[in-house]
Amino acid sequence: MKSIQGSVRPNIQQMKPFPQELPDLSVEEIKEKLGMDNVYKLSFNENFNGPSPAAVKAMQEAAAKVNFYPSSYSVELSGALAGEFGVENTNLLLSNGADEMINLVAQTFAGPGDRVIFPSPSFGAYAVATRMVGAEPVPVPLLDYTVDLDAMLSEVDDKVKLIYICNPNNPTGTMLEPQKVQRFLSKIPSHVMVMLDEAYMEFTPDPQRLTAINLLNQFPNIGVIRTFSKIYGLAGARVGYLIAGKETVCAVHKVRPPFNVNGVAQAGALAALKDRKYMEEMRCINDVQRQYLEGEINRMGMNFVPSCANFLFIDTGGDAGIIYEKLVQRGIVVRPGAQFGEPGFMRVSVGSQDANRKFISALREIMEVVV
């Protein structure tokens, strides 16, 4: 039988499909694989409390209309987001999760022969999107677990067309102050598009002050990517969006497929956005539970990177892979740092009170034996 490899683009041949390792599976898949009834998945930075009850109700009602195509432009949701951030509808574009928007941006601004800069370690989707369009990935190491803007700037040349910045950064949870971002942007050439991924911004102490949305009028070559997957608890609905200048939105819109955000997801996101009280409650709960984890990890004599998000990057002081395997044996799945090129670390999502206590109990038991 003949192979189709000759028909596959060279850059795609070099890529790997989305992993099917334990941390990448659903809870039900993990249960089946481990043969356990109770597991705690702390690997995807999900909201353990779930979405707003208003969002659940809205999605249930919208499900009765799935025989009709949804609004291709997500008109009502776009309007609500525009009002939320004080921009025009034409400054917004909805996507099937932030991942799709990251891909759409790469398709719009980069291609073969171009270079795309992003921090490392950071969200893996930037490298995937870069390779998908045939551009050259330029990972820039962090400085003290924080995005190194000066090092990024030193990589900028005529071939660089796109920069991704995760803020707060995943997996470290560190935050760039807006003044530093502003200074960085003032030095970036106009031919370079800068995308700030603010998936975890709502978890920070002051999102309104820290967001790069405030810089849109000053820099036409930037955009902000957000998601409903994290604090809003709608990871399974897949809703993301871009806020940028009208010209940028118009360009990205050309590669956006129609009806990319389904009607049930649009309804849920709209209701979640309107339930501001619930979102604030989620932020408070996350702060309390993250502080609990920080305190217990400190008591064990372990170090972690101070986080502004809903996860912690923990320094195990040794081979985190061994600790990961022993946690799995107890039905607890975290994200091993080796996936980020940091084999001594593990990233742990802030879970429910029960999940966090189970994790700490298991970790303490393991560390007494391993150390």
Coordinates of C-alpha atoms in Angstrom, one line a residue:
M1 CA 0.0 0.0 0.0
K2 CA 1.3 3.4 -0.9
S3 CA 2.0 6.0 1.8
I4 CA 0.4 9.4 1.8
Q5 CA 3.4 11.0 3.5
G6 CA 4.4 12.6 0.2
S7 CA 1.2 14.6 0.2
V8 CA 1.6 15.9 3.7
R9 CA 3.2 19.3 4.0
P10 CA 6.8 19.0 5.5
N11 CA 6.0 21.2 8.4
I12 CA 3.0 19.1 9.3
Q13 CA 5.0 15.9 9.1
Q14 CA 7.3 17.3 11.8
M15 CA 4.5 18.0 14.2
K16 CA 3.0 15.7 16.8
P17 CA -0.7 15.2 17.5
F18 CA -2.3 16.4 20.8
P19 CA -0.9 14.0 23.5
Q20 CA -3.0 11.2 24.9
E21 CA -1.1 11.0 28.2
L22 CA -2.9 10.8 31.5
P23 CA -2.9 14.5 32.3
D24 CA -4.5 15.2 28.9
L25 CA -7.5 12.9 29.4
S26 CA -11.0 13.6 30.7
V27 CA -11.9 12.5 34.3
E28 CA -13.9 9.6 33.0
E29 CA -11.1 8.5 30.7
I30 CA -8.7 8.7 33.7
K31 CA -11.0 6.6 35.8
E32 CA -11.2 4.0 33.2
K33 CA -7.5 3.9 32.5
L34 CA -6.6 3.7 36.2
G35 CA -9.5 1.4 37.2
M36 CA -10.5 3.8 40.0
D37 CA -13.9 5.2 40.9
N38 CA -12.5 8.4 42.4
V39 CA -9.8 10.5 40.8
Y40 CA -8.7 14.1 41.2
K41 CA -7.6 15.7 37.9
L42 CA -5.4 18.7 38.8
S43 CA -3.7 19.0 35.4
F44 CA -5.9 21.3 33.3
N45 CA -6.5 24.3 35.4
E46 CA -10.2 23.8 35.3
N47 CA -12.8 25.5 37.6
F48 CA -13.8 22.7 40.0
N49 CA -16.9 24.7 41.1
G50 CA -18.4 24.6 37.6
P51 CA -20.1 27.5 35.7
S52 CA -22.7 29.9 37.0
P53 CA -26.1 28.2 37.5
A54 CA -27.4 30.9 35.2
A55 CA -25.1 29.7 32.5
V56 CA -26.2 26.1 32.9
K57 CA -29.8 27.2 32.7
A58 CA -29.2 29.3 29.6
M59 CA -27.4 26.3 27.9
Q60 CA -30.2 23.9 28.7
E61 CA -32.7 26.3 27.1
A62 CA -30.4 26.9 24.1
A63 CA -30.1 23.1 23.6
A64 CA -33.7 23.0 22.4
K65 CA -32.7 25.1 19.4
V66 CA -29.7 23.2 18.1
N67 CA -31.5 22.3 14.9
F68 CA -30.8 25.9 13.8
Y69 CA -27.4 27.4 13.0
P70 CA -26.1 29.9 15.6
S71 CA -25.3 33.5 15.1
S72 CA -22.1 33.3 13.0
Y73 CA -20.9 36.6 14.4
S74 CA -22.0 35.8 18.0
V75 CA -23.8 39.2 17.9
E76 CA -25.4 39.2 21.4
L77 CA -22.3 37.9 23.1
S78 CA -20.0 40.3 21.2
G79 CA -22.2 43.2 22.2
A80 CA -22.1 42.2 25.9
L81 CA -18.3 41.8 25.8
A82 CA -17.9 45.2 24.0
G83 CA -19.9 46.8 26.8
E84 CA -17.9 45.0 29.5
F85 CA -14.6 46.3 28.1
G86 CA -15.7 49.7 26.7
V87 CA -14.9 48.9 23.1
E88 CA -16.9 48.6 19.9
N89 CA -18.4 45.4 18.5
T90 CA -15.9 45.7 15.6
N91 CA -13.1 45.3 18.1
L92 CA -14.2 41.8 19.0
L93 CA -14.0 38.4 17.4
L94 CA -15.3 35.1 19.0
S95 CA -13.6 31.8 18.6
N96 CA -14.0 28.1 19.5
G97 CA -11.8 28.5 22.6
A98 CA -8.7 30.6 22.9
D99 CA -6.8 27.8 21.2
E100 CA -8.6 28.4 17.9
M101 CA -7.9 32.2 18.2
I102 CA -4.2 31.5 18.7
N103 CA -4.3 29.4 15.5
L104 CA -6.3 32.0 13.5
V105 CA -3.8 34.7 14.5
A106 CA -0.9 32.6 13.3
Q107 CA -2.7 31.9 10.0
T108 CA -3.3 35.7 9.6
F109 CA 0.1 37.1 10.4
A110 CA 2.8 34.4 9.9
G111 CA 3.9 31.9 7.3
P112 CA 6.9 30.1 5.8
G113 CA 10.1 32.1 6.2
D114 CA 8.7 34.1 9.1
R115 CA 9.7 33.9 12.8
V116 CA 7.3 33.8 15.8
I117 CA 8.5 34.6 19.3
F118 CA 7.0 33.2 22.5
P119 CA 8.2 32.6 26.1
S120 CA 9.4 29.2 27.2
P121 CA 8.1 27.4 29.2
S122 CA 4.7 28.7 28.4
F123 CA 1.4 27.6 26.8
G124 CA 2.2 24.9 24.2
A125 CA -0.3 26.1 21.7
Y126 CA 2.0 28.9 20.5
A127 CA 4.6 26.5 19.1
V128 CA 1.9 24.3 17.6
A129 CA 0.2 27.3 15.8
T130 CA 3.6 28.5 14.6
R131 CA 4.6 25.1 13.1
M132 CA 1.2 24.7 11.6
V133 CA 1.7 27.7 9.3
G134 CA 5.2 26.8 8.5
A135 CA 6.9 29.6 10.4
E136 CA 10.0 29.2 12.6
P137 CA 9.3 29.0 16.4
V138 CA 11.5 31.2 18.5
P139 CA 11.1 30.2 22.2
V140 CA 12.7 32.6 24.6
P141 CA 13.6 31.4 28.1
L142 CA 12.0 32.9 31.2
L143 CA 13.9 35.1 33.6
D144 CA 13.2 34.2 37.3
Y145 CA 10.1 32.3 36.0
T146 CA 8.8 35.4 34.4
V147 CA 8.4 36.4 30.7
D148 CA 11.7 38.0 29.8
L149 CA 10.7 41.0 27.6
D150 CA 14.2 42.3 27.1
A151 CA 15.3 38.9 25.7
M152 CA 12.3 38.8 23.5
L153 CA 13.0 42.2 22.2
S154 CA 16.6 41.1 21.3
E155 CA 15.2 38.4 19.0
V156 CA 13.1 40.8 16.9
D157 CA 14.3 41.3 13.4
D158 CA 12.7 41.8 9.9
K159 CA 11.6 38.1 9.8
V160 CA 9.7 38.3 13.1
K161 CA 6.0 38.8 12.3
L162 CA 4.3 37.7 15.5
I163 CA 4.9 37.5 19.3
Y164 CA 2.8 35.6 21.8
I165 CA 2.9 36.6 25.5
C166 CA 1.1 34.6 28.1
N167 CA 0.1 37.0 31.0
P168 CA -0.2 35.6 33.7
N169 CA 2.2 33.0 32.3
N170 CA 1.3 29.3 32.2
P171 CA 2.8 27.2 33.8
T172 CA 4.5 29.6 36.2
G173 CA 1.6 32.0 37.1
T174 CA 3.8 35.0 37.1
M175 CA 2.5 38.4 36.0
L176 CA 3.9 41.3 34.0
E177 CA 3.1 44.8 35.2
P178 CA 1.3 47.0 32.5
Q179 CA 4.1 49.5 32.7
K180 CA 6.7 46.9 31.6
V181 CA 4.4 45.7 28.8
Q182 CA 3.9 49.3 27.6
R183 CA 7.6 50.0 27.5
F184 CA 8.1 46.7 25.6
L185 CA 5.4 47.5 23.1
S186 CA 6.8 51.0 22.5
K187 CA 10.0 49.4 21.2
I188 CA 8.3 46.8 18.9
P189 CA 8.3 47.6 15.1
S190 CA 4.9 48.2 13.6
H191 CA 5.3 45.1 11.3
V192 CA 5.2 42.8 14.3
M193 CA 1.9 41.8 15.8
V194 CA 1.9 41.2 19.6
M195 CA -0.8 38.9 21.0
L196 CA -1.2 38.9 24.8
D197 CA -2.9 35.7 26.0
E198 CA -4.9 36.7 29.2
A199 CA -6.6 33.4 29.8
Y200 CA -6.0 33.7 33.6
M201 CA -6.3 37.5 33.9
E202 CA -9.6 37.3 35.8
F203 CA -7.8 35.5 38.7
T204 CA -5.4 38.4 39.3
P205 CA -6.0 40.9 42.1
D206 CA -6.9 43.8 39.8
P207 CA -7.7 42.7 36.2
Q208 CA -9.0 46.1 35.1
R209 CA -5.7 47.7 35.9
L210 CA -3.4 44.8 34.7
T211 CA -5.0 44.0 31.4
A212 CA -3.4 45.1 28.1
I213 CA -6.8 46.0 26.8
N214 CA -6.0 49.4 28.2
L215 CA -3.2 49.8 25.7
L216 CA -5.2 49.0 22.5
N217 CA -5.7 52.7 21.6
Q218 CA -2.0 53.3 22.0
F219 CA -0.7 50.4 20.0
P220 CA -2.5 49.3 16.8
N221 CA -0.3 46.2 16.5
I222 CA -1.5 44.4 19.6
G223 CA -4.4 42.1 20.5
V224 CA -5.7 40.5 23.7
I225 CA -6.9 36.9 23.7
R226 CA -9.3 35.8 26.5
T227 CA -11.3 32.7 27.3
F228 CA -14.4 31.5 29.2
S229 CA -12.7 28.2 30.0
K230 CA -11.0 29.2 33.3
I231 CA -12.7 31.4 35.9
Y232 CA -16.1 31.1 34.1
G233 CA -16.0 27.3 34.2
L234 CA -17.0 26.8 30.6
A235 CA -14.0 24.8 29.4
G236 CA -16.2 22.2 27.7
A237 CA -18.2 24.8 25.9
R238 CA -15.2 26.2 24.0
V239 CA -15.5 30.0 23.9
G240 CA -12.7 32.4 23.4
Y241 CA -12.3 35.8 21.9
L242 CA -10.0 38.4 20.6
I243 CA -10.1 42.1 21.5
A244 CA -8.0 44.2 19.1
G245 CA -8.1 47.2 16.7
K246 CA -10.7 47.1 13.9
E247 CA -8.1 46.5 11.2
T248 CA -6.7 43.5 13.1
V249 CA -10.1 42.0 13.8
C250 CA -11.0 42.4 10.2
A251 CA -7.9 40.6 9.1
V252 CA -8.3 37.6 11.5
H253 CA -12.0 37.5 10.6
K254 CA -11.0 36.5 7.0
V255 CA -9.7 33.1 8.2
R256 CA -12.4 32.5 10.8
P257 CA -14.7 29.7 9.9
P258 CA -18.5 30.5 10.1
F259 CA -20.5 29.2 13.0
N260 CA -17.3 28.4 14.9
V261 CA -19.0 29.1 18.3
N262 CA -22.1 26.9 18.8
G263 CA -25.3 28.4 20.0
V264 CA -25.3 26.5 23.3
A265 CA -21.8 27.8 24.1
Q266 CA -22.8 31.4 23.1
A267 CA -25.8 31.3 25.5
G268 CA -23.8 29.9 28.3
A269 CA -21.0 32.5 27.9
L270 CA -23.5 35.4 27.7
A271 CA -25.2 34.3 31.0
A272 CA -21.8 33.7 32.7
L273 CA -20.6 37.1 31.7
K274 CA -23.7 38.7 33.2
D275 CA -23.3 36.9 36.5
R276 CA -20.6 39.1 37.8
K277 CA -21.3 38.1 41.4
Y278 CA -20.5 34.5 40.6
M279 CA -17.3 35.3 38.9
E280 CA -16.1 37.4 41.9
E281 CA -17.0 34.5 44.2
M282 CA -14.9 32.2 42.0
R283 CA -11.9 34.6 42.3
C284 CA -12.3 34.6 46.1
I285 CA -12.6 30.9 46.4
N286 CA -9.5 30.4 44.2
D287 CA -7.5 32.8 46.4
V288 CA -8.5 31.0 49.6
Q289 CA -7.7 27.5 48.1
R290 CA -4.4 28.7 46.5
Q291 CA -3.3 30.2 49.8
Y292 CA -4.1 26.9 51.5
L293 CA -1.9 25.0 49.0
E294 CA 0.9 27.6 49.4
G295 CA 0.8 27.3 53.2
E296 CA 0.9 23.5 53.2
I297 CA 3.7 23.4 50.6
N298 CA 5.7 25.8 52.6
R299 CA 5.2 23.7 55.7
M300 CA 6.7 20.7 53.8
G301 CA 9.8 22.8 53.1
M302 CA 9.1 22.9 49.4
N303 CA 9.4 25.9 47.1
F304 CA 6.9 27.2 44.5
V305 CA 6.6 30.1 42.1
P306 CA 4.3 32.8 43.5
S307 CA 1.2 32.6 41.3
C308 CA -1.5 35.1 40.2
A309 CA -3.6 32.3 38.6
N310 CA -5.4 29.1 39.5
F311 CA -2.4 26.8 39.6
L312 CA 1.0 26.5 41.3
F313 CA 4.4 25.6 39.8
I314 CA 6.0 23.5 42.5
D315 CA 9.7 22.8 42.8
T316 CA 10.0 19.2 44.1
G317 CA 13.7 19.4 44.7
G318 CA 14.3 16.3 42.8
D319 CA 12.7 14.1 40.0
A320 CA 9.1 15.3 39.8
G321 CA 8.4 12.4 37.5
I322 CA 8.7 9.9 40.5
I323 CA 6.3 12.0 42.6
Y324 CA 3.9 12.3 39.7
E325 CA 3.7 8.5 39.3
K326 CA 3.2 8.0 43.0
L327 CA 0.4 10.6 43.0
V328 CA -1.2 8.8 40.1
Q329 CA -1.2 5.6 42.1
R330 CA -3.3 7.5 44.6
G331 CA -5.7 8.7 41.9
I332 CA -4.3 12.2 41.7
V333 CA -3.2 13.5 38.3
V334 CA -1.1 16.7 38.0
R335 CA 1.0 18.1 35.2
P336 CA 4.7 16.9 35.3
G337 CA 7.2 19.7 34.7
A338 CA 9.1 17.6 32.2
Q339 CA 6.4 18.5 29.7
F340 CA 7.6 22.1 30.1
G341 CA 11.3 21.3 30.1
E342 CA 11.4 21.5 33.9
P343 CA 11.8 18.0 35.2
G344 CA 12.1 19.1 38.8
F345 CA 8.8 20.8 38.8
M346 CA 5.1 19.9 38.6
R347 CA 2.1 22.2 37.9
V348 CA -0.9 21.7 40.1
S349 CA -4.3 23.2 39.5
V350 CA -6.1 24.8 42.4
G351 CA -9.0 22.4 42.9
S352 CA -11.9 22.1 45.2
Q353 CA -11.3 22.0 49.0
D354 CA -11.6 18.2 49.0
A355 CA -9.2 17.8 46.0
N356 CA -6.6 20.1 47.5
R357 CA -6.6 18.4 50.8
K358 CA -6.3 15.0 49.2
F359 CA -3.4 16.3 47.1
I360 CA -1.6 17.7 50.1
S361 CA -2.1 14.6 52.2
A362 CA -0.8 12.4 49.4
L363 CA 2.1 14.7 48.6
R364 CA 3.2 14.8 52.3
E365 CA 3.0 11.0 52.5
I366 CA 5.1 10.7 49.3
M367 CA 7.7 13.3 50.2
E368 CA 8.4 11.5 53.6
V369 CA 9.4 8.4 51.6
V370 CA 11.1 10.0 48.5
V371 CA 13.2 12.6 50.3

